[in-house]
PDB file of C-alpha atoms in Angstrom:
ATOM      1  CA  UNK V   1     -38.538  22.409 -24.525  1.00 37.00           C
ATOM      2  CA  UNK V   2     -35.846  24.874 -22.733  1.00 38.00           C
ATOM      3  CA  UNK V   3     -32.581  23.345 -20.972  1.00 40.00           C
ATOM      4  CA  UNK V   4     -29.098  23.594 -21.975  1.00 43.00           C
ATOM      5  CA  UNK V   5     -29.135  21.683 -25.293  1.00 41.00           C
ATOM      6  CA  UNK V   6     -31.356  22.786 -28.655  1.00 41.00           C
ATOM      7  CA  UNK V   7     -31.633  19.877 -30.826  1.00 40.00           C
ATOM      8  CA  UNK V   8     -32.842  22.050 -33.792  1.00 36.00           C
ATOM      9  CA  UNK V   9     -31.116  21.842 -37.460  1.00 43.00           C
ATOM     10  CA  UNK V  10     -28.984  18.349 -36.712  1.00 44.00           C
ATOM     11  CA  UNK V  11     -26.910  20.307 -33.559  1.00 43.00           C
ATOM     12  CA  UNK V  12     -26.690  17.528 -31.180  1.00 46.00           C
ATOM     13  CA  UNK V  13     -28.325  14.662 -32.329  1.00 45.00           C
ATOM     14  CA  UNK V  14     -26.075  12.392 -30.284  1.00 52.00           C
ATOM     15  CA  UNK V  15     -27.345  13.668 -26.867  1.00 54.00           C
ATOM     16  CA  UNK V  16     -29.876  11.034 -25.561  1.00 54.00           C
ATOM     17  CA  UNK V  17     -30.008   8.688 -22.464  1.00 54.00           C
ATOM     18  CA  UNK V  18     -30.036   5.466 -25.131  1.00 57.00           C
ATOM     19  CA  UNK V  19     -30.166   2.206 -23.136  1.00 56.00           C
ATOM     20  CA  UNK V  20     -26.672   1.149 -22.388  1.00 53.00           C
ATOM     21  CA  UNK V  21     -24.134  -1.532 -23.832  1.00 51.00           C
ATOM     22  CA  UNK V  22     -23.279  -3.976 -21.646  1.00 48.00           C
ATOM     23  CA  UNK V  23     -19.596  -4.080 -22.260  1.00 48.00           C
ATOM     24  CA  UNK V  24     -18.757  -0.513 -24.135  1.00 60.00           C
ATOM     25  CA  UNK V  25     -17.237   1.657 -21.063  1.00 58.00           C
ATOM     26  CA  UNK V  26     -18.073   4.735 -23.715  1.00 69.00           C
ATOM     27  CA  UNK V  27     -22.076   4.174 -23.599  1.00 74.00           C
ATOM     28  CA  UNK V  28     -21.721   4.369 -19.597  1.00 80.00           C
ATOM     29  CA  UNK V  29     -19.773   7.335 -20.147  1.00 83.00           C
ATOM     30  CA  UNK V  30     -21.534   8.939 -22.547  1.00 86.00           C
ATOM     31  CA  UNK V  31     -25.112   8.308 -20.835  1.00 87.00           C
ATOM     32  CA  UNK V  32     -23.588  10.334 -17.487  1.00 89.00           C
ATOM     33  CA  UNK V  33     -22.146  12.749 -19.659  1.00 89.00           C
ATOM     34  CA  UNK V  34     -25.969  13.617 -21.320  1.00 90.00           C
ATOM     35  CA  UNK V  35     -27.277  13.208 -18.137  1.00 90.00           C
ATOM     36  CA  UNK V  36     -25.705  16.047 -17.081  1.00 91.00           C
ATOM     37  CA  UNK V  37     -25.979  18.094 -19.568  1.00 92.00           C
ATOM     38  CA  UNK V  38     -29.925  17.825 -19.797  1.00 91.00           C
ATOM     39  CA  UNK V  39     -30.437  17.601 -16.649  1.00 92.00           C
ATOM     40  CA  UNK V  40     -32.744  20.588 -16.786  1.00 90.00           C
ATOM     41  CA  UNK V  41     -34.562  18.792 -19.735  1.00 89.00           C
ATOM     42  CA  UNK V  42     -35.164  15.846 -17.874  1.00 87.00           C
ATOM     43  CA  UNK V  43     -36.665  17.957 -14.739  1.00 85.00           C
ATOM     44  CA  UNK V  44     -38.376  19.353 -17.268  1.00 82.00           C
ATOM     45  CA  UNK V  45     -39.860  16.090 -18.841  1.00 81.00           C
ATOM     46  CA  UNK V  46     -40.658  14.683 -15.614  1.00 77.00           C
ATOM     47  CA  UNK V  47     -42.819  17.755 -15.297  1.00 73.00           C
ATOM     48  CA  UNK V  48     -44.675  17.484 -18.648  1.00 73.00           C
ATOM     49  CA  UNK V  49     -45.860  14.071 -18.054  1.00 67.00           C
ATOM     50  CA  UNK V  50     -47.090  14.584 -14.720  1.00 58.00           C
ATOM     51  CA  UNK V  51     -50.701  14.020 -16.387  1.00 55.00           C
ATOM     52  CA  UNK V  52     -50.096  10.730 -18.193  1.00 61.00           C
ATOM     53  CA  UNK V  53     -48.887   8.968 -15.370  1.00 60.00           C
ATOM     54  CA  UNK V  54     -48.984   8.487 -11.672  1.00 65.00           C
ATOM     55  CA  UNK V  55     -48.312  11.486  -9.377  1.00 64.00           C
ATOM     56  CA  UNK V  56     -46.414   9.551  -7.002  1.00 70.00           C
ATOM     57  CA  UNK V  57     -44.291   8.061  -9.286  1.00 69.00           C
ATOM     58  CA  UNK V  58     -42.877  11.141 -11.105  1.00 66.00           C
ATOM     59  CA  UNK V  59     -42.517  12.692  -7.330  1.00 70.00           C
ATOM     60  CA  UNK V  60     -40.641   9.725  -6.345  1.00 75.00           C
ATOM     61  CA  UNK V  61     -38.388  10.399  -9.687  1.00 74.00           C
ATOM     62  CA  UNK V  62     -37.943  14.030  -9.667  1.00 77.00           C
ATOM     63  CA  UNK V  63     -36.899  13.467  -5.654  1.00 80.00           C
ATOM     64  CA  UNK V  64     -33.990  10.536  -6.150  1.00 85.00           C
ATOM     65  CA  UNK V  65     -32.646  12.663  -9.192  1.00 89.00           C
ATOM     66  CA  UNK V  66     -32.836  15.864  -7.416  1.00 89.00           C
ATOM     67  CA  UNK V  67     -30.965  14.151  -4.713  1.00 92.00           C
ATOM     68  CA  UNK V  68     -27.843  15.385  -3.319  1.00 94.00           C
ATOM     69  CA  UNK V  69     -26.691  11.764  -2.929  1.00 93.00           C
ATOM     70  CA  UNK V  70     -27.236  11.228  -6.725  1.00 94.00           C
ATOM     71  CA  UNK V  71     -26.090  14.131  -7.867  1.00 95.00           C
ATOM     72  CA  UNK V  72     -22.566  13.384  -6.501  1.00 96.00           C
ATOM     73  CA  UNK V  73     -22.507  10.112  -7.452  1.00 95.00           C
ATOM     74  CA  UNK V  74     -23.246  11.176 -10.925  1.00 95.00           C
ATOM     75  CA  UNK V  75     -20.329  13.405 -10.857  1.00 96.00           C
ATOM     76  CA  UNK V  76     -18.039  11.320  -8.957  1.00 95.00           C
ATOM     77  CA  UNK V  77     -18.924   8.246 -11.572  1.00 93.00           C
ATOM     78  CA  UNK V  78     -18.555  10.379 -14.798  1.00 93.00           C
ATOM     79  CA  UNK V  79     -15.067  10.922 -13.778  1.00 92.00           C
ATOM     80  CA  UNK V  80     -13.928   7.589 -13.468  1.00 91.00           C
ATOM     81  CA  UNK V  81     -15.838   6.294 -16.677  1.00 89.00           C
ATOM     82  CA  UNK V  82     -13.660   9.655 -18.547  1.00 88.00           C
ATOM     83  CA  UNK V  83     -10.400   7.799 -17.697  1.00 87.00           C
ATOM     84  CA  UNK V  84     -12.052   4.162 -18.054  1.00 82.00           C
ATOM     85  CA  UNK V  85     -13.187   4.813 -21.164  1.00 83.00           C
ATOM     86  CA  UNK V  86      -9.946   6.812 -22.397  1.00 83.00           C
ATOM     87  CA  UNK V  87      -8.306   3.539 -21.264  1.00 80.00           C
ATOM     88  CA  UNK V  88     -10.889   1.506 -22.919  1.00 79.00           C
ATOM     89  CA  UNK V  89     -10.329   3.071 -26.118  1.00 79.00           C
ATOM     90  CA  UNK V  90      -6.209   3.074 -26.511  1.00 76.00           C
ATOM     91  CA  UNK V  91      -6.112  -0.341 -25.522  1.00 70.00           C
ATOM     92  CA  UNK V  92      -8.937  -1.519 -28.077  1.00 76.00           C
ATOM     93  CA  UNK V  93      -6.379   0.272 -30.992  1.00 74.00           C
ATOM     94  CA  UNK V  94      -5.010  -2.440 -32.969  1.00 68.00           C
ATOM     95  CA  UNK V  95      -1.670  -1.058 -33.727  1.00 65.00           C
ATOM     96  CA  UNK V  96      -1.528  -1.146 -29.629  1.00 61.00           C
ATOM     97  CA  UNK V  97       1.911  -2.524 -28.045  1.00 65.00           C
ATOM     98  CA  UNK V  98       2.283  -3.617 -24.667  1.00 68.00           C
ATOM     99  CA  UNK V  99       4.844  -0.926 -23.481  1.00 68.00           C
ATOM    100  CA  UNK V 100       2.389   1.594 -24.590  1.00 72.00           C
ATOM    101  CA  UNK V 101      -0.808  -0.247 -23.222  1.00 73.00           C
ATOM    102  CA  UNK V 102       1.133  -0.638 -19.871  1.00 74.00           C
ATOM    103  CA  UNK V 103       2.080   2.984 -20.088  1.00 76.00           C
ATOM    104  CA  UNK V 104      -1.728   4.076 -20.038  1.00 80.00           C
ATOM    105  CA  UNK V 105      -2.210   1.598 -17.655  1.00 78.00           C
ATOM    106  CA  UNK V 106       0.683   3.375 -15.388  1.00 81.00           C
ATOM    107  CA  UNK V 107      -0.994   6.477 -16.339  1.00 85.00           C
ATOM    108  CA  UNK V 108      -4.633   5.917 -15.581  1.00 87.00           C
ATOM    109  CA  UNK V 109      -3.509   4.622 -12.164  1.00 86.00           C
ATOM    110  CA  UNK V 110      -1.678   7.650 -11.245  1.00 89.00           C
ATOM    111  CA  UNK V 111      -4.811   9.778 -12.177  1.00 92.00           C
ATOM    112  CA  UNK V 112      -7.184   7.674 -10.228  1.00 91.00           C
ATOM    113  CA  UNK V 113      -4.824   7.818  -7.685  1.00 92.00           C
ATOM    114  CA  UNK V 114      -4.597  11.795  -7.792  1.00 94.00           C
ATOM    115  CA  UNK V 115      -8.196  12.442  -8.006  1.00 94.00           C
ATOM    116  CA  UNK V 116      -8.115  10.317  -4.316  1.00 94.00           C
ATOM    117  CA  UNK V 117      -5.665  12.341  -2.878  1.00 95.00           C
ATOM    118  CA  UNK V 118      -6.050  15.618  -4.313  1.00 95.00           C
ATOM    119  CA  UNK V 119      -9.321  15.800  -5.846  1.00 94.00           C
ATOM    120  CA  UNK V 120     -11.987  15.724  -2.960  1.00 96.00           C
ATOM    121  CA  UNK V 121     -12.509  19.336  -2.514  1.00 96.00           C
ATOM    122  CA  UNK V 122     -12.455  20.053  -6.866  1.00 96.00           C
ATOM    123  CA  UNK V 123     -15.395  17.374  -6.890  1.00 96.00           C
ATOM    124  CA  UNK V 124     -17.128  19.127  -4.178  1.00 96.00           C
ATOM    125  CA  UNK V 125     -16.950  21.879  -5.476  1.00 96.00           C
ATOM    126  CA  UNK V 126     -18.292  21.164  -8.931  1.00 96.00           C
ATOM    127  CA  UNK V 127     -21.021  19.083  -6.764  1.00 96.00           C
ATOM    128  CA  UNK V 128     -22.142  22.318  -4.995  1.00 96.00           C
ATOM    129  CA  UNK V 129     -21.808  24.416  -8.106  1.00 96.00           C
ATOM    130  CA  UNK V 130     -24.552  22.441  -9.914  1.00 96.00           C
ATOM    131  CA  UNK V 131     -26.445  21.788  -7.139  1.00 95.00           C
ATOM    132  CA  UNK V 132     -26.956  25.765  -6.619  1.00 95.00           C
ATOM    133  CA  UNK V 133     -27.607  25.979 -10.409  1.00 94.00           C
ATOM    134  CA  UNK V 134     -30.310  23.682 -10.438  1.00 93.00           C
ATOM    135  CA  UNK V 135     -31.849  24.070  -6.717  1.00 93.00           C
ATOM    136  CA  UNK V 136     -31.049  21.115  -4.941  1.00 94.00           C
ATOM    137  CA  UNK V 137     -30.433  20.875  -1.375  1.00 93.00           C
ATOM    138  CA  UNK V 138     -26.938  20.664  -0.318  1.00 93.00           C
ATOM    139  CA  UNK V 139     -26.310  19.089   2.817  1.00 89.00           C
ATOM    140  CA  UNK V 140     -24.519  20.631   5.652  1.00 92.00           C
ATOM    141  CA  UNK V 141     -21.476  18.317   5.925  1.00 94.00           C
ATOM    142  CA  UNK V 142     -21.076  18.343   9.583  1.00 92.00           C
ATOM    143  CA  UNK V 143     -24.857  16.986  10.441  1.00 91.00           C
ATOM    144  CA  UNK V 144     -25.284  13.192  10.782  1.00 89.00           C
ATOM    145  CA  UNK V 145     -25.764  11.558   7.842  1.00 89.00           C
ATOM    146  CA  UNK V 146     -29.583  10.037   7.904  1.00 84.00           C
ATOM    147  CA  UNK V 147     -30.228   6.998   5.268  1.00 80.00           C
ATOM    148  CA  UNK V 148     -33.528   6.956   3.414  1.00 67.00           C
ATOM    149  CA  UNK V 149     -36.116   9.492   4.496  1.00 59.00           C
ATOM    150  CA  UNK V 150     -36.481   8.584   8.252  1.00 54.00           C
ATOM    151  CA  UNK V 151     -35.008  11.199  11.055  1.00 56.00           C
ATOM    152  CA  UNK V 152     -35.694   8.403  13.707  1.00 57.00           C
ATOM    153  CA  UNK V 153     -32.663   6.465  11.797  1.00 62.00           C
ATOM    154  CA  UNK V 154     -29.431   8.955  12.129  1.00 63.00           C
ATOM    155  CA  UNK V 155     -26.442   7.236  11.754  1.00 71.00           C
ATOM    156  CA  UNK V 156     -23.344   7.644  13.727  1.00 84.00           C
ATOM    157  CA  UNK V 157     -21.306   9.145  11.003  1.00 90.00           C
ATOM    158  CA  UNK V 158     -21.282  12.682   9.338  1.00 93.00           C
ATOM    159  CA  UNK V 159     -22.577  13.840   5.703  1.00 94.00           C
ATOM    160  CA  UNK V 160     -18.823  14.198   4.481  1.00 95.00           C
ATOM    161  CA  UNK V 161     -17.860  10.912   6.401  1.00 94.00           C
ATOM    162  CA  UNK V 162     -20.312   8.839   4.505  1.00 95.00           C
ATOM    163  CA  UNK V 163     -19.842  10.852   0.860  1.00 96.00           C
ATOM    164  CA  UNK V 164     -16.004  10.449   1.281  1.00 96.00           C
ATOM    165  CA  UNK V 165     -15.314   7.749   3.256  1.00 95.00           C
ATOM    166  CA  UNK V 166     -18.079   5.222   1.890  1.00 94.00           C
ATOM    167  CA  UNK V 167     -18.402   6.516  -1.896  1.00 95.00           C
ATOM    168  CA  UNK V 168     -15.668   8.345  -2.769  1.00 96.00           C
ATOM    169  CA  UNK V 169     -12.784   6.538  -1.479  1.00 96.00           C
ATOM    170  CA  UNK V 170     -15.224   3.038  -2.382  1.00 94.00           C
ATOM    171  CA  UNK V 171     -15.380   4.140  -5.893  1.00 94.00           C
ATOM    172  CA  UNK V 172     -12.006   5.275  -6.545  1.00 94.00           C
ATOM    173  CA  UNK V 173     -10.374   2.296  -4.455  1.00 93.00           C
ATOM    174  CA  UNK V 174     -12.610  -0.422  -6.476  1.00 90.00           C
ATOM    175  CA  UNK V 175     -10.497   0.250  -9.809  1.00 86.00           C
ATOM    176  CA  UNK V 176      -7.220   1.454  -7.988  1.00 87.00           C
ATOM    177  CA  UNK V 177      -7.690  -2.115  -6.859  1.00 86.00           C
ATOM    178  CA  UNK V 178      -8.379  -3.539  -9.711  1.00 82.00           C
ATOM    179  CA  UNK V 179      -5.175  -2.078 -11.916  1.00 76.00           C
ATOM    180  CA  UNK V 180      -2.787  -3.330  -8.500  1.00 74.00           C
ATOM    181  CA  UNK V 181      -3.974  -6.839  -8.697  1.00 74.00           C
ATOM    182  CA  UNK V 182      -4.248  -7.965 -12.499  1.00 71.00           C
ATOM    183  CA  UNK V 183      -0.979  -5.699 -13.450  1.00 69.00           C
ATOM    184  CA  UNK V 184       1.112  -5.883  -9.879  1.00 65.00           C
ATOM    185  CA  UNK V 185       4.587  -5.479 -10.143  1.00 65.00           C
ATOM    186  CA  UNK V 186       5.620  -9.038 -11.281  1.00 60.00           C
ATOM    187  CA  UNK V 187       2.838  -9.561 -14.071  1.00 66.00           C
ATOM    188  CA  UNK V 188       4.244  -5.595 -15.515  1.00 64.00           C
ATOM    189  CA  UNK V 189       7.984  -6.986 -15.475  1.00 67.00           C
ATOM    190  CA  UNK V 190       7.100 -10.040 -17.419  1.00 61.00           C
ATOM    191  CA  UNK V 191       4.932  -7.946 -19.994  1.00 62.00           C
ATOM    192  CA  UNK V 192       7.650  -5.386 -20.621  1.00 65.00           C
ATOM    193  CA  UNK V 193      10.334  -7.709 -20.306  1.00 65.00           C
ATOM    194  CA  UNK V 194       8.384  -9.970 -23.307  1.00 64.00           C
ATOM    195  CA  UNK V 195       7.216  -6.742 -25.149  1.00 65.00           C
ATOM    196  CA  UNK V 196      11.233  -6.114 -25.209  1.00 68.00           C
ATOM    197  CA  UNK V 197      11.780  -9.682 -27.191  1.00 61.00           C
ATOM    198  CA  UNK V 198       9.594  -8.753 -29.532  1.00 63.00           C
ATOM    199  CA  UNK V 199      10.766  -8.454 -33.332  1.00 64.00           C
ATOM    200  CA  UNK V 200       8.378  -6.154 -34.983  1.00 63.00           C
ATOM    201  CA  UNK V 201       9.734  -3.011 -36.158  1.00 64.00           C
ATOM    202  CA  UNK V 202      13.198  -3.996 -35.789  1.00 60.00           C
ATOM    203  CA  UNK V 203      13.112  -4.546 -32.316  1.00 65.00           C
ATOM    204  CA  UNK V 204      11.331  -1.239 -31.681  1.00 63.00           C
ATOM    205  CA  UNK V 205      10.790  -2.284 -28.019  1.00 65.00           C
ATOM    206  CA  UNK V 206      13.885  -3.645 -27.123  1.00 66.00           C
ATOM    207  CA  UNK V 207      14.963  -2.763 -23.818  1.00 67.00           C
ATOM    208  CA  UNK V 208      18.053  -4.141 -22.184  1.00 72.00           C
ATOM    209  CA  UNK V 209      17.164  -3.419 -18.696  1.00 74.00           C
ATOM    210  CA  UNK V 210      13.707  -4.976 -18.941  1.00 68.00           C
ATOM    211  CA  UNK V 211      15.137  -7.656 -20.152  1.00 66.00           C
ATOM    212  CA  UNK V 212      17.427  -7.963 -17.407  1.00 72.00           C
ATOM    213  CA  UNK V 213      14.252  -7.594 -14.924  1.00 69.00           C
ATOM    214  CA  UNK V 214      12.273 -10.477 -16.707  1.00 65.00           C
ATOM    215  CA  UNK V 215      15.176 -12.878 -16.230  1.00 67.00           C
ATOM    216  CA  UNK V 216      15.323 -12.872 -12.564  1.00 68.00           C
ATOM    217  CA  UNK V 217      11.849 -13.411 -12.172  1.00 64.00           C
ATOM    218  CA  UNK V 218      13.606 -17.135 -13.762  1.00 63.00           C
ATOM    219  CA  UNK V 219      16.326 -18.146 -11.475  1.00 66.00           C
ATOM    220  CA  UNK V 220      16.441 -21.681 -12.321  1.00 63.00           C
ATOM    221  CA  UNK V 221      16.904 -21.011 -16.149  1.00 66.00           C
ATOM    222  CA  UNK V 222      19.116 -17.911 -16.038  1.00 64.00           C
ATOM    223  CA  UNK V 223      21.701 -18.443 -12.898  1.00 61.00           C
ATOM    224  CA  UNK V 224      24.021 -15.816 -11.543  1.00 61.00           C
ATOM    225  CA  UNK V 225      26.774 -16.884 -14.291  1.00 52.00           C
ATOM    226  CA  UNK V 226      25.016 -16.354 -17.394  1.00 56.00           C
ATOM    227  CA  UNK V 227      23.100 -12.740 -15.358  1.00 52.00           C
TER     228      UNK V 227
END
């Protein structure tokens, strides 16, 4: 079977679409991440079993994955899950502090954050690159954008309205989101400012102006006198 991957003598043995875990960001990621790489396999597949199963069926497969719509969601998803799962892993280490879990907190935000502002034409870019590679209709971004199938049911908006407006900034918001309201401002002070208290390591952590910064979130213990 041709496509990008050989699987002969024990090169790649990891690259499969295995069924998911339900709480391991890595399987998500690494399920997009084989997706894309054998995507031509898969196209391929879908072709080879045309005779054991329903024409329709395979059709109906072969036309959502060869989808422009999928296609950049696939894309635009597998780059989230990279930093979610990069995330994932440093703060699963068990030799993990809280200064440095809230620094790849702090830094996973301002990449999400970047690939928001900056990042729109990069991903469509890549988008259109594979899309040409594997012949799949790109969509001319300043034509109405038409859900489902149906002409009769144009929408007011255009093609890069909906893909930037309603997924891209959707997707990226949902975790920018996320990071802002379990770690805000307050709930970081009083992490740091405890991380700084701790002993291990001979006070390894301490930090004198975190400290300060956790005890005025405590006006009623520490007043202006003893500050």
């Amino acid at each position: 079977m041709s496509g990008e991957v050989q699987s002969w003598k024990g090169l790649n043995q990891e690259r499969g679409l295995q069924r998911p875990g339900d709480t391991r960001w890595e399987s998500h990621y690494k399920i997009l991440d084989n997706f894309v790489i054998l995507f031509s396999s898969i196209i391929h597949v879908l072709g080879v079993i045309e005779c054991e199963c329903d024409v329709n069926d395979r059709l109906q497969a072969e036309g959502k994955i060869k989808a422009f719509e999928f296609i950049f969601l696939l894309h635009l998803m597998l780059k989230v899950l990279i930093m979610s799962n990069e995330l994932s892993k440093a703060l699963q280490k068990k030799e993990q502090d809280i200064v440095n879990a809230m620094i790849f907190l702090d830094i996973t935000n301002e990449r999400m954050q970047e690939i928001r502002d900056e990042r729109w034409e990069t991903l469509m870019d890549e988008v259109s690159s594979f899309c040409a590679k594997h012949d799949i209709l790109v969509h001319k971004m300043e034509e109405f954008y038409i859900p489902g199938k149906s002409k009769r049911r144009l929408s007011s908006v255009t093609y890069s309205h909906y893909l930037r407006v309603e997924l891209f900034y959707a997707v990226i918001n949902f975790p920018l989101l996320e990071f802002n309201s379990r770690f805000d401002v307050v709930s970081s002070n009083l992490l740091l400012g405890m991380a700084s208290l701790n002993p291990a390591n001979s006070f390894a952590n301490f930090d004198k102006e975190r400290i300060m910064t956790l005890v005025k979130h405590y006006p009623d213990e520490f007043g202006e006198l003893k500050l």
